[in-house]
XYZ file of C-alpha atoms in Angstrom:
563
model
C -12.146 -52.734 23.321
C -15.365 -53.136 22.289
C -16.019 -49.109 21.405
C -12.491 -49.366 19.425
C -14.285 -52.506 17.371
C -17.253 -50.679 17.053
C -15.386 -47.433 15.975
C -12.969 -49.153 13.055
C -16.266 -50.773 12.047
C -17.910 -47.390 11.623
C -15.043 -46.231 9.798
C -14.741 -49.163 7.162
C -18.272 -48.319 6.390
C -17.931 -44.705 5.732
C -15.292 -45.327 3.315
C -17.026 -48.250 1.869
C -19.640 -45.721 0.926
C -16.893 -43.270 -0.788
C -15.752 -46.125 -2.831
C -19.628 -46.448 -4.273
C -19.774 -42.777 -5.593
C -16.244 -42.593 -7.632
C -16.687 -38.775 -8.129
C -16.753 -37.865 -4.417
C -14.405 -40.746 -3.505
C -11.411 -39.337 -5.636
C -11.852 -36.124 -4.633
C -11.957 -36.999 -0.751
C -9.161 -39.988 -0.805
C -6.911 -37.994 -3.179
C -7.033 -34.323 -3.261
C -8.338 -34.068 0.541
C -7.809 -37.437 2.508
C -8.693 -37.314 6.062
C -9.993 -39.730 8.747
C -12.679 -39.636 11.167
C -12.989 -41.552 14.484
C -15.509 -41.002 17.955
C -15.928 -42.752 20.912
C -19.182 -42.563 20.608
C -21.829 -42.769 17.479
C -21.033 -42.217 13.582
C -23.778 -41.896 11.550
C -24.131 -41.502 7.794
C -27.453 -39.766 6.591
C -28.018 -40.839 3.153
C -30.802 -38.680 2.647
C -28.825 -34.884 3.395
C -25.631 -36.606 2.336
C -24.220 -36.069 6.048
C -21.930 -37.709 8.595
C -22.651 -37.454 11.995
C -20.549 -38.190 14.682
C -20.528 -37.610 18.596
C -18.555 -38.114 21.791
C -14.553 -37.765 21.539
C -15.105 -36.926 17.878
C -11.488 -36.600 15.826
C -11.153 -35.240 12.463
C -7.573 -35.637 10.861
C -6.482 -33.975 7.345
C -3.469 -33.233 6.049
C -3.318 -29.580 7.563
C -4.343 -29.957 11.289
C -6.466 -32.184 13.690
C -9.880 -31.405 15.380
C -11.068 -32.593 18.419
C -14.495 -31.874 19.425
C -17.493 -33.551 21.403
C -19.860 -33.443 17.974
C -19.186 -33.038 14.442
C -20.823 -33.120 11.215
C -19.374 -33.848 7.753
C -21.241 -32.589 4.819
C -19.900 -34.825 1.975
C -21.335 -32.567 -0.937
C -20.062 -28.978 0.334
C -16.896 -30.503 1.873
C -17.720 -28.480 5.074
C -17.003 -29.999 8.562
C -18.882 -28.300 11.580
C -17.667 -29.385 14.830
C -19.056 -28.121 18.349
C -18.634 -28.749 22.085
C -17.194 -26.983 25.101
C -14.030 -27.194 23.987
C -13.204 -27.674 20.184
C -9.241 -27.868 19.568
C -7.709 -27.452 16.330
C -4.094 -28.308 16.165
C -1.624 -28.015 13.238
C 2.004 -28.799 13.646
C 2.758 -26.484 17.015
C -0.178 -23.773 16.514
C -3.604 -24.655 18.561
C -6.739 -22.978 18.057
C -9.270 -23.345 20.689
C -13.099 -22.500 20.251
C -16.651 -23.661 20.886
C -17.496 -24.066 17.014
C -15.378 -24.956 14.050
C -16.431 -24.567 10.464
C -13.998 -25.584 7.596
C -14.051 -26.554 4.135
C -11.632 -29.003 3.340
C -11.764 -28.815 -0.348
C -10.711 -25.054 -0.268
C -8.826 -25.266 3.349
C -10.608 -22.193 4.631
C -12.408 -21.993 7.855
C -13.277 -20.297 10.925
C -13.427 -20.895 14.740
C -15.565 -19.237 16.839
C -15.147 -17.844 20.508
C -11.718 -18.538 19.755
C -8.066 -18.604 21.259
C -4.559 -19.339 20.459
C -1.081 -18.638 21.804
C 1.879 -17.610 19.854
C 4.846 -18.341 22.038
C 3.951 -15.936 25.232
C 1.492 -13.939 23.302
C -2.139 -15.091 24.374
C -4.509 -14.412 21.244
C -8.164 -14.099 21.237
C -11.503 -13.176 19.201
C -14.878 -13.447 18.336
C -13.832 -15.292 15.490
C -10.612 -16.623 13.806
C -10.452 -17.475 10.025
C -7.675 -19.464 8.627
C -6.835 -19.781 5.193
C -4.252 -21.146 2.450
C -2.049 -18.110 1.382
C -2.651 -16.765 -2.418
C -0.709 -18.831 -5.032
C 1.874 -15.905 -5.663
C 2.902 -16.491 -1.761
C 5.183 -19.168 -1.476
C 6.623 -17.973 1.940
C 3.672 -18.955 4.211
C 1.785 -22.194 4.541
C -1.075 -20.953 6.267
C -2.824 -17.224 7.002
C -4.743 -16.709 10.315
C -7.058 -13.956 10.619
C -9.009 -12.571 13.803
C -11.238 -9.615 13.770
C -11.633 -7.591 16.837
C -8.398 -9.084 18.497
C -7.137 -9.333 21.918
C -3.809 -10.169 22.742
C -1.332 -10.156 26.021
C 1.269 -11.664 27.190
C -0.092 -11.957 30.869
C -1.937 -14.797 32.210
C -4.334 -13.650 34.578
C -8.096 -13.082 33.680
C -7.791 -9.425 34.532
C -4.302 -8.461 32.783
C -1.732 -6.064 33.650
C -1.711 -5.075 30.005
C -3.429 -6.156 26.965
C -4.141 -4.770 22.925
C -7.354 -4.212 21.088
C -7.426 -4.560 17.759
C -9.448 -3.973 14.679
C -7.988 -7.120 13.055
C -5.166 -8.940 13.181
C -3.374 -11.558 10.131
C -0.826 -14.250 11.525
C 1.400 -15.740 9.254
C 2.921 -18.451 11.431
C 6.679 -17.931 11.678
C 6.771 -15.295 9.482
C 4.861 -12.101 10.747
C 1.913 -10.975 12.574
C -0.025 -7.563 11.038
C -2.149 -5.804 13.613
C -4.623 -2.805 12.762
C -6.854 -0.219 14.788
C -4.372 -0.973 17.533
C -5.428 0.373 21.443
C -3.111 -0.370 23.940
C -4.325 -0.687 27.499
C -2.746 -0.645 30.969
C -5.174 -2.143 33.167
C -8.310 -0.872 31.690
C -6.869 2.919 30.968
C -6.062 2.680 27.173
C -2.602 4.783 27.074
C -2.284 5.319 23.116
C -3.489 3.933 19.574
C -1.374 3.046 16.776
C -2.842 2.698 13.285
C -0.864 -0.545 12.628
C 1.647 -2.470 14.300
C 4.053 -5.469 12.709
C 5.510 -8.329 14.824
C 8.201 -9.906 12.576
C 9.660 -13.586 13.300
C 13.473 -13.911 13.633
C 14.418 -16.920 11.741
C 17.740 -16.750 13.722
C 16.756 -17.307 17.004
C 13.388 -18.873 16.330
C 11.293 -15.901 18.096
C 9.162 -13.087 17.174
C 10.497 -9.900 17.966
C 8.929 -6.200 19.406
C 6.055 -8.526 20.410
C 4.550 -5.811 22.543
C 4.252 -2.001 21.239
C 4.733 -0.655 24.710
C 7.885 1.456 25.704
C 10.659 0.732 27.933
C 10.537 3.608 30.215
C 12.968 4.862 33.250
C 14.269 7.582 35.428
C 16.914 8.446 37.080
C 18.642 11.789 38.482
C 21.680 11.768 36.403
C 20.374 11.055 33.073
C 16.460 12.120 33.914
C 13.482 10.565 31.806
C 14.669 7.592 29.838
C 12.416 6.304 27.044
C 13.121 3.494 24.534
C 10.476 2.153 21.899
C 10.110 0.305 18.790
C 7.475 0.539 16.159
C 6.871 -1.646 13.195
C 4.588 -0.674 10.611
C 2.715 -1.999 7.583
C 0.600 0.178 5.365
C -1.168 -1.285 2.958
C 0.563 -4.400 1.029
C 3.257 -2.557 -0.257
C 4.571 -0.269 2.566
C 6.419 -1.372 5.716
C 8.991 0.054 8.000
C 10.209 0.395 11.532
C 10.738 3.358 13.806
C 13.169 3.641 16.522
C 13.242 6.452 19.277
C 15.217 6.558 22.162
C 16.148 9.534 24.200
C 17.292 11.301 28.019
C 16.951 14.581 29.475
C 20.878 14.935 29.009
C 20.249 15.230 25.380
C 21.221 11.882 24.496
C 19.069 10.100 21.640
C 19.248 7.687 18.921
C 16.208 7.784 16.614
C 16.086 5.992 13.226
C 13.219 5.215 10.658
C 13.667 2.459 7.975
C 11.291 2.887 5.129
C 10.703 0.095 2.285
C 8.250 0.405 -0.478
C 7.558 -2.647 -2.767
C 7.533 -0.949 -6.633
C 7.563 -4.652 -8.064
C 8.521 -8.279 -7.096
C 12.337 -8.008 -6.841
C 11.971 -3.809 -6.790
C 11.631 -1.637 -3.571
C 12.639 1.750 -2.300
C 14.443 1.827 0.358
C 14.576 5.159 2.769
C 16.778 4.971 5.977
C 17.309 7.979 8.168
C 19.227 8.093 11.660
C 19.545 11.114 14.122
C 22.040 9.821 16.968
C 23.506 11.550 19.618
C 25.951 9.636 21.996
C 28.058 10.214 24.590
C 31.484 9.932 23.555
C 33.610 6.821 25.237
C 36.605 8.851 25.509
C 35.206 12.105 27.080
C 32.360 12.088 29.176
C 32.143 15.772 28.516
C 31.664 15.339 24.527
C 29.317 13.758 22.313
C 29.598 11.757 19.167
C 26.554 13.123 16.562
C 24.971 10.861 13.002
C 22.669 12.898 11.404
C 21.758 11.426 7.980
C 19.725 10.018 5.200
C 20.141 7.345 2.777
C 17.453 6.863 -0.373
C 18.072 4.138 -3.140
C 16.992 1.160 -5.179
C 16.979 -2.181 -4.291
C 16.431 -5.194 -6.219
C 16.789 -8.574 -5.027
C 16.473 -11.787 -6.759
C 17.452 -15.413 -5.671
C 21.603 -14.777 -5.017
C 21.588 -11.673 -6.079
C 21.034 -8.163 -4.153
C 21.772 -4.567 -5.711
C 21.540 -1.287 -4.393
C 21.599 2.103 -5.952
C 20.942 5.511 -4.044
C 22.307 8.858 -2.429
C 23.572 9.548 1.402
C 23.185 13.163 2.763
C 25.086 14.093 5.810
C 23.870 16.747 7.995
C 26.529 16.651 9.900
C 29.597 17.103 7.088
C 27.126 18.514 4.503
C 28.211 16.078 2.367
C 26.609 14.608 -0.575
C 27.442 10.702 -1.503
C 25.954 8.435 -4.512
C 26.425 4.992 -3.519
C 25.921 1.797 -5.045
C 26.600 -2.034 -3.746
C 26.247 -5.741 -4.993
C 25.945 -8.838 -2.850
C 26.262 -12.254 -4.384
C 25.615 -15.563 -2.710
C 26.952 -18.765 -4.368
C 26.927 -21.732 -2.044
C 29.492 -21.501 1.098
C 30.665 -18.048 -0.686
C 29.575 -14.142 -0.753
C 30.904 -11.647 -2.922
C 30.176 -8.050 -2.110
C 31.429 -5.019 -3.793
C 30.470 -1.138 -2.565
C 31.179 2.133 -4.565
C 30.921 5.774 -3.717
C 31.216 9.054 -4.773
C 31.633 11.760 -2.194
C 29.671 14.724 -4.453
C 30.819 17.327 -2.286
C 34.690 16.698 -1.782
C 34.869 14.847 -5.252
C 36.860 11.665 -3.617
C 35.890 7.960 -3.961
C 35.004 5.093 -1.229
C 35.651 1.859 -2.225
C 34.546 -1.594 -0.731
C 35.405 -5.480 -2.178
C 35.571 -8.592 -0.588
C 34.742 -11.992 -0.901
C 33.209 -14.516 2.318
C 34.144 -18.305 2.458
C 31.986 -19.860 5.614
C 33.527 -23.233 5.938
C 32.685 -26.240 8.294
C 35.512 -24.943 10.989
C 36.174 -21.572 10.195
C 34.572 -18.158 8.150
C 37.571 -16.463 6.028
C 37.273 -13.133 4.859
C 39.538 -11.075 2.292
C 38.595 -7.670 1.715
C 39.877 -4.407 0.440
C 38.145 -0.987 2.033
C 39.468 2.633 0.452
C 38.278 6.030 1.488
C 36.598 5.283 4.971
C 37.874 6.261 8.342
C 39.794 2.762 8.756
C 40.987 1.280 5.812
C 42.292 -2.534 4.553
C 44.644 -2.440 1.747
C 43.496 -5.725 1.830
C 42.921 -7.688 4.952
C 42.418 -11.448 5.404
C 40.517 -12.421 8.582
C 39.819 -16.199 9.890
C 37.113 -16.686 12.539
C 36.948 -19.919 13.643
C 33.587 -21.640 14.992
C 33.181 -22.259 18.665
C 34.318 -25.970 19.878
C 34.494 -27.300 23.404
C 38.377 -27.657 24.074
C 39.135 -29.208 28.174
C 35.292 -27.779 29.117
C 35.822 -24.508 27.453
C 34.254 -23.045 24.438
C 36.876 -22.090 22.472
C 37.381 -19.415 19.917
C 40.227 -18.603 17.777
C 40.828 -16.265 15.226
C 43.612 -14.579 13.174
C 43.999 -11.309 11.203
C 46.892 -10.629 8.460
C 47.169 -7.561 6.190
C 48.113 -3.804 5.612
C 45.776 -1.203 7.513
C 45.818 2.618 7.571
C 43.905 4.490 10.842
C 44.096 8.131 11.043
C 46.785 8.871 8.833
C 48.914 5.953 9.990
C 49.792 2.790 7.409
C 51.092 -0.310 9.079
C 51.255 -4.099 7.870
C 50.235 -6.360 10.823
C 49.134 -9.563 11.859
C 46.514 -10.193 14.896
C 45.745 -13.511 17.066
C 42.614 -13.560 18.894
C 41.892 -16.292 21.593
C 38.486 -16.427 23.421
C 37.954 -19.041 26.175
C 34.468 -19.384 28.048
C 33.185 -21.681 30.855
C 30.118 -21.963 33.112
C 29.647 -24.488 35.893
C 28.524 -25.238 39.262
C 31.195 -26.428 42.229
C 27.995 -27.227 44.093
C 24.440 -27.398 43.476
C 24.004 -23.817 44.526
C 27.536 -22.554 43.721
C 27.727 -21.601 39.763
C 31.096 -19.944 38.415
C 31.456 -18.240 35.056
C 34.862 -17.630 33.470
C 34.969 -15.484 30.315
C 38.587 -14.662 28.916
C 40.212 -13.262 25.540
C 43.626 -12.223 24.304
C 44.553 -10.283 21.325
C 48.025 -10.097 20.039
C 48.500 -7.205 17.640
C 52.198 -7.679 15.700
C 52.799 -4.732 13.598
C 55.690 -5.092 11.067
C 58.000 -2.964 8.419
C 59.403 0.095 10.297
C 57.441 -0.253 13.462
C 57.938 -3.598 14.647
C 56.263 -2.780 17.738
C 53.891 -5.416 19.808
C 50.579 -4.627 21.426
C 48.488 -7.400 23.580
C 45.121 -6.661 25.227
C 43.617 -9.058 27.654
C 40.417 -9.358 28.808
C 39.058 -11.652 31.722
C 35.473 -11.576 33.736
C 35.077 -14.084 36.735
C 31.886 -14.077 38.248
C 30.508 -16.428 41.514
C 26.924 -16.768 42.035
C 25.381 -18.912 45.541
C 21.806 -19.201 45.371
C 20.831 -20.597 49.028
C 17.098 -21.183 49.248
C 16.188 -19.885 52.986
C 12.046 -21.461 52.778
C 9.869 -22.485 50.195
C 9.662 -18.712 49.344
C 12.298 -17.170 49.960
C 15.733 -17.573 48.422
C 19.182 -15.322 48.777
C 21.692 -14.928 46.349
C 25.196 -13.055 46.879
C 27.364 -12.920 44.149
C 30.781 -11.028 42.574
C 32.516 -10.002 39.767
C 36.129 -9.467 38.897
C 37.081 -7.706 35.608
C 40.121 -7.112 34.330
C 41.451 -5.465 30.866
C 45.198 -5.085 31.003
C 47.582 -4.229 28.158
C 51.448 -4.598 27.484
C 53.389 -2.809 24.407
C 52.349 0.428 22.285
C 49.685 0.342 19.726
C 50.511 1.870 16.178
C 47.275 2.189 14.775
C 44.879 4.670 17.492
C 41.968 2.518 16.633
C 43.566 -0.925 18.250
C 43.964 0.844 22.071
C 41.957 -0.262 24.432
C 41.965 1.339 28.417
C 42.931 -0.467 31.070
C 40.815 -1.660 33.554
C 40.359 -3.299 37.345
C 36.604 -3.518 39.097
C 34.648 -5.517 41.358
C 30.858 -5.785 41.087
C 29.624 -6.996 44.262
C 25.755 -7.334 45.058
C 23.011 -9.809 46.824
C 19.521 -9.878 46.096
C 16.787 -11.339 48.278
C 13.612 -12.740 46.624
C 9.976 -13.381 47.800
C 8.136 -15.695 45.440
C 4.831 -15.140 45.432
C 2.167 -18.352 45.087
C 1.148 -19.337 41.513
C 1.511 -17.032 38.696
C 1.670 -13.741 41.062
C 5.888 -13.164 40.730
C 8.056 -12.137 42.923
C 9.255 -9.281 44.831
C 13.394 -8.463 45.196
C 15.237 -6.542 47.384
C 19.197 -6.102 45.896
C 21.870 -4.280 46.793
C 25.376 -4.172 44.266
C 28.019 -1.837 43.210
C 30.856 -0.921 41.077
C 34.374 -0.415 42.638
C 37.121 0.919 40.332
C 40.417 -1.250 41.710
C 42.937 1.373 39.876
C 41.357 4.709 41.214
C 39.942 2.821 44.739
C 36.559 4.414 44.734
C 32.989 3.501 44.171
C 31.680 4.083 40.885
C 28.156 2.737 42.060
C 26.436 1.380 45.088
C 22.919 1.363 44.716
C 19.600 -0.456 46.428
C 16.708 -1.648 44.106
C 13.481 -2.619 45.020
C 11.968 -4.701 42.256
C 8.335 -6.443 41.718
C 8.494 -8.939 38.922
C 5.292 -9.584 37.157
C 4.298 -12.380 34.582
C 4.610 -9.946 31.588
C 6.124 -6.627 33.155
C 8.819 -5.556 35.845
C 9.063 -2.553 37.700
C 11.660 -1.386 39.713
C 12.593 1.539 42.315
C 16.463 2.494 43.037
C 18.409 4.754 44.914
C 22.645 5.196 44.176
C 24.363 6.273 47.168
C 26.886 7.677 45.065
C 25.108 9.849 42.910
C 22.639 10.394 45.434
C 20.188 10.055 43.059
C 16.802 8.107 42.811
C 15.576 6.041 39.495
C 12.592 3.879 38.383
C 11.687 2.231 35.493
C 8.614 -0.186 33.581
C 9.457 -2.965 31.198
C 6.899 -4.843 29.607
C 8.046 -8.816 28.792
């Protein structure tokens, strides 16, 4: 109590001193208010214009809170210097830790030395972390954090399984992280170098995406080597993009490039390149191929988004001029899209309006000149609600549709149900089911129904404090009734069982776990096993590696994934 009284008296004395000097007081209390408390002494040095404090010092301003062992405030220069074994700077949910802070509360610029911080699961460290307000023309960010000679990893160990060293790093909280001069290490071995790497924040999920620049690598006897990676980049202030690459030895691939160049505040030149080759869903011996390039001018301001450009399709050897306009007004979104095929002299058209209501999303569209045409079509998608303990979603579609040269008036009613619950503390049941009813009118007068259901049961058995056993079984059914008039509405009938069991040995602390599992896939229609796999997995805090053997295909596989 005595220390608390002394602390209050000292704080009052400081405020009284500020009141004696009107110019200085106005600067501190009006533009940059702050408070200072300490468990130890707070001393004012009148000769040097310094406030010195020690022992449990807390400095608070509108921007953040500082906790340290010692602190000096230079009233003339408006600079706070905090030192100690641990100096902690707290701003909203962001925490910086170091052994020294120098901060100008007038310019809102400062540095933390021998510093570290954490962004979600990503640990950042550097010899110096600078933080500052954004430029006046930047209205997106509240603060910018810069690191020189940065170090980052999601691993919690002193000797991490992987880490990244970078020449510099810029963190824009809840927006993006720009890393330059990126060197990726597995253990102590440098694997590769990137000139830059960008980690973007996804507002929908509230998380940063593609946090680590390490590709997912795997191998199996059927497809050979498997590789998938994402490379977001930024070059200077005006150029950014995303490279996605994925392939296997069977020849399947999915490669893309999205490249943007900022011409002016609201104008950018956009280029998209796609090279894709995937196994046909209907015929495993056939492949679907896509090779195209899009390039054009994009204007975006407020509610308006306009694009005009050209597309070249390498597979069909066709050039298409495209233009689209999107306009948002409250709950309404309006869109138009026009395309003219310069090769075959034909038009593509797309018009629509979307209304986002409290209980459903309504869309009325007219689409012509594409593989599937809507002439026009109204869809209503209800928002998920809870009904009798089930997550329930109802949808409706009505209109005129053309597919593969066949035109039909049709209505579709869809119902989706889902629920997950525990029968006991260790036994979980999951049920997901959806029904689609297609009714074709006019001369067809046909009905086609699709029923999908998935039922999963999983039991968690704790054998000891470090060992657990988890048997599970999934039943999946796709059943159809009637005849589809439009080929794209058709689904294949399927019935399958997916049994499995997994034994887990939990290692102490953050060491992760070892897992041994057996799982399979049995086709009830053909009465054959499609898969019976034995898998050994090593889970770490930041990565996972597995080795597996499929007894049906008589093939091995392995993979590594950075979390």
